[in-house]
mmCIF file of C-alpha atoms in Angstrom:
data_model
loop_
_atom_site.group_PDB
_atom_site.id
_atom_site.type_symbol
_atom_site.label_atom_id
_atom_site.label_comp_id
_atom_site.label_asym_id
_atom_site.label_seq_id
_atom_site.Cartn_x
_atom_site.Cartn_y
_atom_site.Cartn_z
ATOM 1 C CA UNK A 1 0.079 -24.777 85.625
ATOM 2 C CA UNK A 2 -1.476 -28.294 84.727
ATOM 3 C CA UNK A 3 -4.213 -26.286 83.225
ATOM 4 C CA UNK A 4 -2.469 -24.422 81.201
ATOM 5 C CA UNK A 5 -0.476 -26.942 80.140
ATOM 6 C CA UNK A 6 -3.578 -28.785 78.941
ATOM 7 C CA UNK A 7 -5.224 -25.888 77.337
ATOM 8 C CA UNK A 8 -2.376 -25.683 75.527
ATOM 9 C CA UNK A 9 -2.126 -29.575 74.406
ATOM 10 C CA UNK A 10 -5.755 -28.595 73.045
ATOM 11 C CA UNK A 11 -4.996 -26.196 71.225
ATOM 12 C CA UNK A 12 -2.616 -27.262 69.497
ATOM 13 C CA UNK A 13 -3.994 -30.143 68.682
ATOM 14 C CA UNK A 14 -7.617 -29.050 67.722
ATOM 15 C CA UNK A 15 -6.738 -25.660 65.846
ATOM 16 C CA UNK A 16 -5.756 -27.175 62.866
ATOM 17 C CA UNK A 17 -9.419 -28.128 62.176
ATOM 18 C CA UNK A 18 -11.343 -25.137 63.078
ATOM 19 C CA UNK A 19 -10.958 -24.169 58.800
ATOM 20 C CA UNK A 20 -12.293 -26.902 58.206
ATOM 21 C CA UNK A 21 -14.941 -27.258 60.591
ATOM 22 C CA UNK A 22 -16.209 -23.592 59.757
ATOM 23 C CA UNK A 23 -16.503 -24.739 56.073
ATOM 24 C CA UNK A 24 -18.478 -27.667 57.595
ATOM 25 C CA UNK A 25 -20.921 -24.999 59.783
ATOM 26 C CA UNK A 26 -21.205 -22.707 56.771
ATOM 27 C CA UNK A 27 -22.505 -25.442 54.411
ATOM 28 C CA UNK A 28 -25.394 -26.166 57.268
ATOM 29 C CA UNK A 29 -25.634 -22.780 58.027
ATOM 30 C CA UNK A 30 -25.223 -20.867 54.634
ATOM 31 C CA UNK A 31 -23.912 -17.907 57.170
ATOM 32 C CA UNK A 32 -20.457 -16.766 57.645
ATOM 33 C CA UNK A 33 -21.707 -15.108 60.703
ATOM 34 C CA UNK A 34 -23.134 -17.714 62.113
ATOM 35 C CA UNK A 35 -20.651 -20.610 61.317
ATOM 36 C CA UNK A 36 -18.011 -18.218 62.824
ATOM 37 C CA UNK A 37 -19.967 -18.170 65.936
ATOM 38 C CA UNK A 38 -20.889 -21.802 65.973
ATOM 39 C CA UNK A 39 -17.210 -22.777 65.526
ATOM 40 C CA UNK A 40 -16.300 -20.883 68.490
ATOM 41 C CA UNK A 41 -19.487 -22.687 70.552
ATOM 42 C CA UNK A 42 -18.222 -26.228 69.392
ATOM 43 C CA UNK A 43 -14.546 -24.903 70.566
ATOM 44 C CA UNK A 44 -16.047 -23.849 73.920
ATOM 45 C CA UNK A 45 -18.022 -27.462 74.080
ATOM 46 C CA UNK A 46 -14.980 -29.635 73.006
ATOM 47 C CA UNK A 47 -12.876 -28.209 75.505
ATOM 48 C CA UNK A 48 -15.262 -28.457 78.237
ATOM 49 C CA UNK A 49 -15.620 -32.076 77.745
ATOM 50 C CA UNK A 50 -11.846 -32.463 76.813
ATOM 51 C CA UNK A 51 -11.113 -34.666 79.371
ATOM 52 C CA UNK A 52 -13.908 -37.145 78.660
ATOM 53 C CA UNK A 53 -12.167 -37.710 74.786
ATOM 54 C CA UNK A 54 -10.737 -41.179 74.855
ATOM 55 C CA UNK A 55 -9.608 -40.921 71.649
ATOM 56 C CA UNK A 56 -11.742 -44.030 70.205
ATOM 57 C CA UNK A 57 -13.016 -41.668 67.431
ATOM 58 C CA UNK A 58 -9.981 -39.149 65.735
ATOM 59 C CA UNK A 59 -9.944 -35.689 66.926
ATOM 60 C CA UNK A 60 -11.150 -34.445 63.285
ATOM 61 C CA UNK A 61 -14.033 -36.683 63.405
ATOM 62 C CA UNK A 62 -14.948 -35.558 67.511
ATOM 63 C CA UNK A 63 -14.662 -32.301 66.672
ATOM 64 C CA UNK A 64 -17.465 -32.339 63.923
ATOM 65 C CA UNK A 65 -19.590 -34.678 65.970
ATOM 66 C CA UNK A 66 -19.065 -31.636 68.487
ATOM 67 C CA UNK A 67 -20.191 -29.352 65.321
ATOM 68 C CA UNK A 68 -23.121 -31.303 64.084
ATOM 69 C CA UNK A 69 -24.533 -30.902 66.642
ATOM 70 C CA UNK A 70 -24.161 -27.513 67.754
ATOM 71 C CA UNK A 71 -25.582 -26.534 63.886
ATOM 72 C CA UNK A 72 -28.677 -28.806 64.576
ATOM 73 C CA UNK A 73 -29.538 -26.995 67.985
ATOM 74 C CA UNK A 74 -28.771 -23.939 66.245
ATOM 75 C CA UNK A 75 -31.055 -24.852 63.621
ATOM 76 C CA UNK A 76 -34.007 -24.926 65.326
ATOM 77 C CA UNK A 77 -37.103 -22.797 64.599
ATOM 78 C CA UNK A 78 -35.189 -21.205 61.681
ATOM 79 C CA UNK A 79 -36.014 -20.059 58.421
ATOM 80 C CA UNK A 80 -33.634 -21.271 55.284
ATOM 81 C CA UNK A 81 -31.153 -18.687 53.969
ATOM 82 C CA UNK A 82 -32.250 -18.251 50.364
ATOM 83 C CA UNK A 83 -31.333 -16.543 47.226
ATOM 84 C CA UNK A 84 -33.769 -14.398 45.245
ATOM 85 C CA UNK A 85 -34.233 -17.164 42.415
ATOM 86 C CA UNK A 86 -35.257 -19.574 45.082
ATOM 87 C CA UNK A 87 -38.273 -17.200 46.378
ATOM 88 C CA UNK A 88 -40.131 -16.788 43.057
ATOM 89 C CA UNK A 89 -40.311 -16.119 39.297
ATOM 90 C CA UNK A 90 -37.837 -14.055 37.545
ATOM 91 C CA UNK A 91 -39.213 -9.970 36.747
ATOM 92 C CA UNK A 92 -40.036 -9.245 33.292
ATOM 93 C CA UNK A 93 -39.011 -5.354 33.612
ATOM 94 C CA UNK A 94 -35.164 -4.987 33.891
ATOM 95 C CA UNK A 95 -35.578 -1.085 33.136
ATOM 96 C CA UNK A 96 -37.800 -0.014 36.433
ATOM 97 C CA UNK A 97 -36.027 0.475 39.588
ATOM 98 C CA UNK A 98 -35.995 -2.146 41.828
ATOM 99 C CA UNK A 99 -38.068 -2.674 44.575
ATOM 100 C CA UNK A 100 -37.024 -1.907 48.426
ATOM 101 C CA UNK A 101 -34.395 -4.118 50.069
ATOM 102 C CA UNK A 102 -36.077 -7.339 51.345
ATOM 103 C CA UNK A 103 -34.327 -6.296 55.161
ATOM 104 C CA UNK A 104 -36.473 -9.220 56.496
ATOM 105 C CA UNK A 105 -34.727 -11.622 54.793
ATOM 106 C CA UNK A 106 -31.847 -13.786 56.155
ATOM 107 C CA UNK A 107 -29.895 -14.075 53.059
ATOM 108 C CA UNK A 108 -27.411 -16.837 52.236
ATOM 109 C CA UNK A 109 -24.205 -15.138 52.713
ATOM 110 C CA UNK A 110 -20.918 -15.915 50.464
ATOM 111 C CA UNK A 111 -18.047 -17.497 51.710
ATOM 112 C CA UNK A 112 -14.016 -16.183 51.079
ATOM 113 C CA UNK A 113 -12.080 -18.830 50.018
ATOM 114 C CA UNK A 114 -9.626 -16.713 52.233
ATOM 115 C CA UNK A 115 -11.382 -18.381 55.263
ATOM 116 C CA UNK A 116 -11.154 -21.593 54.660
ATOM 117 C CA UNK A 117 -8.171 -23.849 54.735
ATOM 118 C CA UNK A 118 -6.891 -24.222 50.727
ATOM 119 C CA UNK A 119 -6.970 -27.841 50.943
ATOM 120 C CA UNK A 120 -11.060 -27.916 51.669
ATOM 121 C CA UNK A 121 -11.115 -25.655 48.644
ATOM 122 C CA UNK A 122 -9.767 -27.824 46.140
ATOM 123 C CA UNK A 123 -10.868 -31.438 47.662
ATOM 124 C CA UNK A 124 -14.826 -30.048 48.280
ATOM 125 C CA UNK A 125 -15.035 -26.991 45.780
ATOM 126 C CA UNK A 126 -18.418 -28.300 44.299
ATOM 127 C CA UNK A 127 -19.998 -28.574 48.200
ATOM 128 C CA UNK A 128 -18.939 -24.943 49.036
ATOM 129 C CA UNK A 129 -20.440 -23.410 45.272
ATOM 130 C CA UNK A 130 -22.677 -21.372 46.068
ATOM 131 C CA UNK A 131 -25.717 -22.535 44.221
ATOM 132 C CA UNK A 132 -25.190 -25.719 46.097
ATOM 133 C CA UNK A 133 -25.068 -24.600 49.710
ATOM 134 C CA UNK A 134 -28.566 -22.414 48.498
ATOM 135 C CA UNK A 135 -29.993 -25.446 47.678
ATOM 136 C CA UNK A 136 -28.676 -27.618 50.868
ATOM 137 C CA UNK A 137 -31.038 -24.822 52.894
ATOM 138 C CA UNK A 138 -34.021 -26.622 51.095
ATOM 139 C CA UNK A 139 -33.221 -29.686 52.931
ATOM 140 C CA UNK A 140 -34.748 -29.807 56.872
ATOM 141 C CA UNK A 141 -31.912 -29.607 58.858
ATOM 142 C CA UNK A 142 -30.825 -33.381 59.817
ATOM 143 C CA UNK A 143 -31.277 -34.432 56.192
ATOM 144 C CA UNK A 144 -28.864 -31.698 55.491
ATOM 145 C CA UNK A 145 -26.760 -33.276 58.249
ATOM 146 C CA UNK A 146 -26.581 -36.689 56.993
ATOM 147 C CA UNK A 147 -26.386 -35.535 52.991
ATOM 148 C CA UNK A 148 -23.237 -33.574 54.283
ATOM 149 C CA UNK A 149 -21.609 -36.184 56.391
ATOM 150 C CA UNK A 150 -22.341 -38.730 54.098
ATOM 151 C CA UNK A 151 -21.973 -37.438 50.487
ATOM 152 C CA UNK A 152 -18.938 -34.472 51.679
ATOM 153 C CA UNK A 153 -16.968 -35.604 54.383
ATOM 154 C CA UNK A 154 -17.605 -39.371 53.387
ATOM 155 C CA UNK A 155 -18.424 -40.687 56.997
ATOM 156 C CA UNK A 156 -20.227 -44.271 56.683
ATOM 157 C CA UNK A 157 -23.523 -45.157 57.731
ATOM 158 C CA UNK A 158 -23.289 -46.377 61.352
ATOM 159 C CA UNK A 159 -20.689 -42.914 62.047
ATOM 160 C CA UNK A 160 -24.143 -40.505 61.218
ATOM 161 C CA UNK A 161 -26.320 -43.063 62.840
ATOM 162 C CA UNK A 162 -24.446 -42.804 66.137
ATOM 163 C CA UNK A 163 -24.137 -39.328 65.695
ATOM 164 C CA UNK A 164 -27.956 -38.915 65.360
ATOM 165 C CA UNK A 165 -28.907 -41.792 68.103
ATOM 166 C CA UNK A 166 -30.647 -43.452 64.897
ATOM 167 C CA UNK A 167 -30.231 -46.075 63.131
ATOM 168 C CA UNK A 168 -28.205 -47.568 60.098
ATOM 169 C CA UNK A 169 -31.196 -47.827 58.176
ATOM 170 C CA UNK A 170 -32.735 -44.898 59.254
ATOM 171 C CA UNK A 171 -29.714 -42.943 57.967
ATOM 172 C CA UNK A 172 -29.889 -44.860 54.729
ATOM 173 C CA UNK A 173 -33.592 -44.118 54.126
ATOM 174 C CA UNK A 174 -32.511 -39.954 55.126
ATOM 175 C CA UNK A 175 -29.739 -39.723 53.080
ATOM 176 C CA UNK A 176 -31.943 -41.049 50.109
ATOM 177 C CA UNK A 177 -34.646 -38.506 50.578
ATOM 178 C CA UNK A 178 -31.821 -35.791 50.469
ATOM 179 C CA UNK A 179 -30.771 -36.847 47.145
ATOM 180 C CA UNK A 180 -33.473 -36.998 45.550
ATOM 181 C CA UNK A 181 -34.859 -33.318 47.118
ATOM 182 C CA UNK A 182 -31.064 -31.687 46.000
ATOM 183 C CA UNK A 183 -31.720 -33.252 42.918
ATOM 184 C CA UNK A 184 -35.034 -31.434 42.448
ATOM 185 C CA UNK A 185 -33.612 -28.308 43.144
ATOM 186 C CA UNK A 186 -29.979 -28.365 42.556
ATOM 187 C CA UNK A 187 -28.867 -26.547 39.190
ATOM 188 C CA UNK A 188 -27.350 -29.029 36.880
ATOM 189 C CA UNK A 189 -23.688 -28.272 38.059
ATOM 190 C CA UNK A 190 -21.754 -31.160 35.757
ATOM 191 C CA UNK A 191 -20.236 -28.806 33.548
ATOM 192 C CA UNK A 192 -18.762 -26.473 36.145
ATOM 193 C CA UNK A 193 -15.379 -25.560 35.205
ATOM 194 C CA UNK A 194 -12.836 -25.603 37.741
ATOM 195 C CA UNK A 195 -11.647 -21.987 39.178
ATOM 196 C CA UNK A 196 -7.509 -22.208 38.296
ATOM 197 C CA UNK A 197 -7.742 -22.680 35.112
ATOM 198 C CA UNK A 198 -5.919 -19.985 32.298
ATOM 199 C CA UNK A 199 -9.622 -19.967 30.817
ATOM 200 C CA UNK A 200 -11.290 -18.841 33.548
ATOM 201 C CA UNK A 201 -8.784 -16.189 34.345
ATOM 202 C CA UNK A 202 -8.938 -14.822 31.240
ATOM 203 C CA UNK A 203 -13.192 -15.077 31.290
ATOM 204 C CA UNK A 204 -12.588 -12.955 34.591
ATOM 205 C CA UNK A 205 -10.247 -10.627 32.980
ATOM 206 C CA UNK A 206 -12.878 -9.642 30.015
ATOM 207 C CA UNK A 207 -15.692 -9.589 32.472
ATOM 208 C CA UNK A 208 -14.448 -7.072 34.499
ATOM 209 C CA UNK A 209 -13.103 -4.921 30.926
ATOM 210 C CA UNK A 210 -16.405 -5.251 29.922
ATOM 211 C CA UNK A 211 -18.348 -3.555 33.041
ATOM 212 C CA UNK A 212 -15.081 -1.002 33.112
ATOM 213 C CA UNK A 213 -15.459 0.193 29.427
ATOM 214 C CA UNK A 214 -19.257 0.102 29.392
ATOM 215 C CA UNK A 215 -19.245 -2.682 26.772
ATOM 216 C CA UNK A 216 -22.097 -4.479 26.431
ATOM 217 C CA UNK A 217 -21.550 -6.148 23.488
ATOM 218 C CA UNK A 218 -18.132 -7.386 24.716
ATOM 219 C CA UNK A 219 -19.926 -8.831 27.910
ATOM 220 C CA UNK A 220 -22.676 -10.569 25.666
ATOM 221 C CA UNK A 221 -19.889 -12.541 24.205
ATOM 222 C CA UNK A 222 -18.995 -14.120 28.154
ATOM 223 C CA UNK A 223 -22.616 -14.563 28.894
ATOM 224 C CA UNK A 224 -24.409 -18.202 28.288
ATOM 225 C CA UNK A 225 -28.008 -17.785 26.808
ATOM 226 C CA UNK A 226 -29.634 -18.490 29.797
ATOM 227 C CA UNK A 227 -27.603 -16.303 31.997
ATOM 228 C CA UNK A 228 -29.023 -15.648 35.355
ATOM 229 C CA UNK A 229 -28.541 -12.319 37.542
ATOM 230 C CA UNK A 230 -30.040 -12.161 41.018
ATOM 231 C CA UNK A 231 -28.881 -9.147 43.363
ATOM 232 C CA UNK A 232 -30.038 -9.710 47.518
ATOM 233 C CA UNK A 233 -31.187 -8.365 49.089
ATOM 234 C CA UNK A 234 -33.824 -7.255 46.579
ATOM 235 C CA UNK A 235 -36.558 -9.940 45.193
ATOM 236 C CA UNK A 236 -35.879 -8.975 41.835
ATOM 237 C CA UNK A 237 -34.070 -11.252 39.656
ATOM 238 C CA UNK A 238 -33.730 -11.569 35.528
ATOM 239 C CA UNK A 239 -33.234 -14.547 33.306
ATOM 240 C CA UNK A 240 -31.750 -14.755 29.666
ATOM 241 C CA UNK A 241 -29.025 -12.302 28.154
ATOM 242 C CA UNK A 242 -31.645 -10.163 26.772
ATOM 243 C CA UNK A 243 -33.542 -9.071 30.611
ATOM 244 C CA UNK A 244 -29.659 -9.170 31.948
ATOM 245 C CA UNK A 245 -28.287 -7.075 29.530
ATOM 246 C CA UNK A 246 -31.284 -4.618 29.205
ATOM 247 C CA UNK A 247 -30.909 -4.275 33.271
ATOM 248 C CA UNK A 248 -27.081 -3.742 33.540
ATOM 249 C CA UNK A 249 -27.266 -1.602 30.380
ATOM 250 C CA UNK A 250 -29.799 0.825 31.552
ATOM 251 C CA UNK A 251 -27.602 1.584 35.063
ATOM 252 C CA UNK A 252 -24.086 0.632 33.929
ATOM 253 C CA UNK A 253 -23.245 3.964 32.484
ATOM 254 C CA UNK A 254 -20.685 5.755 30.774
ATOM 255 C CA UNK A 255 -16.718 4.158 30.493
ATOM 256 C CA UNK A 256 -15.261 4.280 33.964
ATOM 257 C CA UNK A 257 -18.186 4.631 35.978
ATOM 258 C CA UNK A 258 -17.404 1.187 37.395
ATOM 259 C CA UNK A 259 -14.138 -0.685 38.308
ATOM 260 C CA UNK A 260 -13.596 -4.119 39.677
ATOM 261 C CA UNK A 261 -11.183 -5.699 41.902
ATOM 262 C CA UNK A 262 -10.545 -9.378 41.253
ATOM 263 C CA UNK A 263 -11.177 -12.163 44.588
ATOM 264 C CA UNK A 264 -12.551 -15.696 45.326
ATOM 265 C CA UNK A 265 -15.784 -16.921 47.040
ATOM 266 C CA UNK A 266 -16.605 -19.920 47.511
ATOM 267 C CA UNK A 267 -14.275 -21.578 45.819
ATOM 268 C CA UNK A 268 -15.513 -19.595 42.434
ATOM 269 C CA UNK A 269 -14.337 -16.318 41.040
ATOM 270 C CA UNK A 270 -15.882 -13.040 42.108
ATOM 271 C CA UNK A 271 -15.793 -9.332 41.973
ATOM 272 C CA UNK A 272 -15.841 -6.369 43.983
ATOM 273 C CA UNK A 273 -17.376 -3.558 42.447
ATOM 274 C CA UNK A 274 -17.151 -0.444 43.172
ATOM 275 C CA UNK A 275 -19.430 2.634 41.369
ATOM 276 C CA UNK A 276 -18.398 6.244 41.169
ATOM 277 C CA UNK A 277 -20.027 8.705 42.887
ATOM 278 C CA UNK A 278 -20.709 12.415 42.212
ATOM 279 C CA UNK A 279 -18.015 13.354 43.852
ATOM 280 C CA UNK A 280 -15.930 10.844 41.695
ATOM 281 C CA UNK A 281 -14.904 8.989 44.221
ATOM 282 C CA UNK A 282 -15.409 5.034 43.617
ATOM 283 C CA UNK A 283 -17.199 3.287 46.303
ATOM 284 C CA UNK A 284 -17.672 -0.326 47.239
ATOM 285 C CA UNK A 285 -21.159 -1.585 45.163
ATOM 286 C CA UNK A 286 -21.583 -5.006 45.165
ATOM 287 C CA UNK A 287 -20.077 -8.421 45.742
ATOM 288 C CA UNK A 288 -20.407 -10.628 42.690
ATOM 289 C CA UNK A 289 -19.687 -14.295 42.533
ATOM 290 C CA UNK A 290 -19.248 -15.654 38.904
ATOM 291 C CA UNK A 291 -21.278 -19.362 38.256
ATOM 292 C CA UNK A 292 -18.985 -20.447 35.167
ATOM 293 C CA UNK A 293 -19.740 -23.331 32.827
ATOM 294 C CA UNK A 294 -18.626 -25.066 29.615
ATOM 295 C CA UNK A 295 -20.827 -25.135 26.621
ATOM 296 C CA UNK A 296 -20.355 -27.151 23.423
ATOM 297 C CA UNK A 297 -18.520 -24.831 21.116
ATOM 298 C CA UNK A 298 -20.066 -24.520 17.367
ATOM 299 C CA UNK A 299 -18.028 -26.757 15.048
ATOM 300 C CA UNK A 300 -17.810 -23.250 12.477
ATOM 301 C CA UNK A 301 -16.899 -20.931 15.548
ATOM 302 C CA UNK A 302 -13.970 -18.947 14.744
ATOM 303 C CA UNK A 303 -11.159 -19.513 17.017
ATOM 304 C CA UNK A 304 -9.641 -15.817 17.202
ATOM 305 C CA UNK A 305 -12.900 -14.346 17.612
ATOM 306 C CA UNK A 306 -13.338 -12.304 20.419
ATOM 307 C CA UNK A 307 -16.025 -14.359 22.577
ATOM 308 C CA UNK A 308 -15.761 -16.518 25.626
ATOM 309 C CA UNK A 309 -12.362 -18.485 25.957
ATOM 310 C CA UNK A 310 -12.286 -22.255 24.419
ATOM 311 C CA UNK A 311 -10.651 -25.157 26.121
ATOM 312 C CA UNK A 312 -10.169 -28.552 25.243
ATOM 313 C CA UNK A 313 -12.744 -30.160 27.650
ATOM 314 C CA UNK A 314 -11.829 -33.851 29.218
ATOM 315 C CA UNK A 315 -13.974 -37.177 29.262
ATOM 316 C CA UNK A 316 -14.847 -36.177 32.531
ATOM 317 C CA UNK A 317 -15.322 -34.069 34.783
ATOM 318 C CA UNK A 318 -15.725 -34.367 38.395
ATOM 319 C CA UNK A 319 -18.573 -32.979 40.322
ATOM 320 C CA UNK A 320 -20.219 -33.396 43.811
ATOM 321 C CA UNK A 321 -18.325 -36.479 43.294
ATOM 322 C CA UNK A 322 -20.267 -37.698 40.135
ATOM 323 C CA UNK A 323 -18.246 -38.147 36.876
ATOM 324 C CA UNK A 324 -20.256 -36.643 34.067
ATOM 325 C CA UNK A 325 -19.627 -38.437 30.306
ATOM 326 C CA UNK A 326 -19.539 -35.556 27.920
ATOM 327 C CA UNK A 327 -17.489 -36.246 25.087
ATOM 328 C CA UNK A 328 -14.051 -35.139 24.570
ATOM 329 C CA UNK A 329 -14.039 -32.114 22.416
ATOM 330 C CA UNK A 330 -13.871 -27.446 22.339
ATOM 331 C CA UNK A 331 -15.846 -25.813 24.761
ATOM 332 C CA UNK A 332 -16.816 -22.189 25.174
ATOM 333 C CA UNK A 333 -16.442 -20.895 28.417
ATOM 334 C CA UNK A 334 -19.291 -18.701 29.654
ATOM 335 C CA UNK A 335 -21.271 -17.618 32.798
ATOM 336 C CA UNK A 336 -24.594 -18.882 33.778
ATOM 337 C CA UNK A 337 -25.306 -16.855 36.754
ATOM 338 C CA UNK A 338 -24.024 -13.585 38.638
ATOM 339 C CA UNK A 339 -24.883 -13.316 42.163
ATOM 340 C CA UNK A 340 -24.260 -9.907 43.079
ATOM 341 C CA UNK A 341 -24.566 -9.035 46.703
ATOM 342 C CA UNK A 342 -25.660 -5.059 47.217
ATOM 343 C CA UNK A 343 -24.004 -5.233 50.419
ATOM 344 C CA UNK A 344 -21.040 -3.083 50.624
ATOM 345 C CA UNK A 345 -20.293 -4.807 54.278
ATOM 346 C CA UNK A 346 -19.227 -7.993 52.730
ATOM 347 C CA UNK A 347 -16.305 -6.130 51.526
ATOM 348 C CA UNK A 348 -14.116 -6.331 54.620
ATOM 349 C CA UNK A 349 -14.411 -9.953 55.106
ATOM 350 C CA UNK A 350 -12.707 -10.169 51.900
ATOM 351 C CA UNK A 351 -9.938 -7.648 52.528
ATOM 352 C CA UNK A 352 -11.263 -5.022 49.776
ATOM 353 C CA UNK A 353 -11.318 -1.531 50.801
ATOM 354 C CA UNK A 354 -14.636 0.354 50.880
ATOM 355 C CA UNK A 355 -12.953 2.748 48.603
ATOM 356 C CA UNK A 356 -10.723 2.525 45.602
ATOM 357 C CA UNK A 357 -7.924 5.323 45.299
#
């Protein structure tokens, strides 16, 4: 009964973290998959040593002790989850069919905001983006460690050190190196818009017409010139609105070949698409997460024309906990980068059907 009873205690007290602590495996991870099964192994480990906790550190901060290091054993002898744009160049010929899945690949997967507790969402959206946790998996796995505990969850220096049985310094000198690799290859993220606003609701809404009517001129109008559009798990991936266009143009079709469903990954908006058949039914596609920015509106642009949204940008805006100092003034909303996942299995984890009635 004592057992129980403590199991219980556990439990209750640990299970409001496990949210948390699988957005904290996924960002080390870049796998759903595997941070689902990692939470459960730090679970198993915590309560096995449940009666050694004497409560000198907080629960939240034991428990992803318990985590970090379950990722970093995990971790070992693995390849990096990538994206297609971090393998190689972009292709030059959007028209030819693409080349055979890449099945050896362990592809960074895309998180539901559905899995992962709504206040992590909002307080850490920029760590969760997607481009970001792709370019975490450049950094060897306790730099990743320390850049994350440091720079996310804003543990000091001597916490990582005694998590790591390193030093102060040593921790210092790591989490320096980290910065200045994510800088290297980190996209320039400070003029991310954030994912509630009316603007980017209404970019969504015109995305998805766009693709449903077959309108490629309307979807030129939400696309910055230097869109990107990578698609795992092939290799190919285009650059610029002209390649983009010329690929989604040649396989996009007729009006109502394609309909979209509306949903959130990491903390970003996202489609799911689904394609008609030749039986006319409309089956789940792809997965696409939207990379939105702001871009300095033309001072002659006309308001009521029918291009991306405009907002009134602020002073600042916060990201990966850096204030940027763009001046106050119209933006255009557009989207820098769709990463479209040609896995229909991804659908499920984010409650969409396979089919569309």
């Amino acid at each position: 009964m004592a057992a129980t009873t403590d199991r219980d205690e556990f439990v209750r007290l640990t299970d409001p973290y496990r949210r948390e602590l699988l957005a904290h495996c996924y960002r080390m991870l870049g796998s759903v998959d595997d941070a689902e099964d990692l939470v459960q192994e730090t679970y198993l480990r915590a309560w096995r040593s449940y009666d050694g906790y004497e409560g000198r550190a907080s629960l939240r901060t034991w428990l992803h002790r318990i985590a970090t290091n379950t990722c970093l054993t995990a971790l070992e002898g693995r390849v990096r989850r990538p994206l297609p744009s971090g393998l190689g160049e972009p292709s030059d010929a959007p028209e030819e069919p693409l080349r055979a899945r890449a099945a050896d690949v362990p592809w960074l997967q895309p998180l539901p905001d559905a899995l992962v507790d709504p206040a992590t969402v909002v307080a850490a959206r920029g760590s969760l983006r997607l481009a970001l946790v792709a370019a975490l998996q450049n950094l060897p796995a306790r730099q990743r460690a320390v850049l994350i505990l440091r720079d996310v969850l804003a543990w000091r220096a001597p916490e990582v050190a005694a998590l790591l049985g390193t030093s102060t310094a040593a921790v210092k000198s790591t989490l320096q190196r980290a910065r200045a690799r994510l800088d290297e290859v980190a996209p320039d993220e400070d003029l991310v818009t954030e994912p509630d606003g009316p603007e980017d609701r209404e970019l969504l809404d015109r995305y998805m017409a766009a693709f449903e009517h077959a309108d490629m001129d309307a979807l030129l109008g939400l696309l910055q010139d230097g869109v990107e559009l990578e698609m795992p798990p092939y290799l190919e991936w285009f650059s610029g609105t002209k390649d983009v266009l010329r690929f989604l143009g040649a396989r996009v079709g007729e009006p109502g070949r394609v309909r979209m469903v509306p949903t959130r990954a990491n903390g970003q908006r996202a489609v799911g698409a689904y394609e008609r058949g030749a039986d006319g039914v409309h089956r789940a596609h792809s997965l696409q997460v939207l990379h939105v920015r702001l871009l300095h509106a033309p001072r002659a642009l006309d308001v009521h024309a029918p291009r991306a949204h405009l907002v009134h940008a602020p002073s600042a805006l916060g990201v990966r906990g850096v204030h940027s100092s763009h001046a106050p003034g119209v933006y255009e909303v557009r989207i820098a980068r769709i990463t479209a996942f040609l896995d229909p299995e991804l659908f499920g984890r984010f409650g969409l059907p396979q089919v569309l009635s």
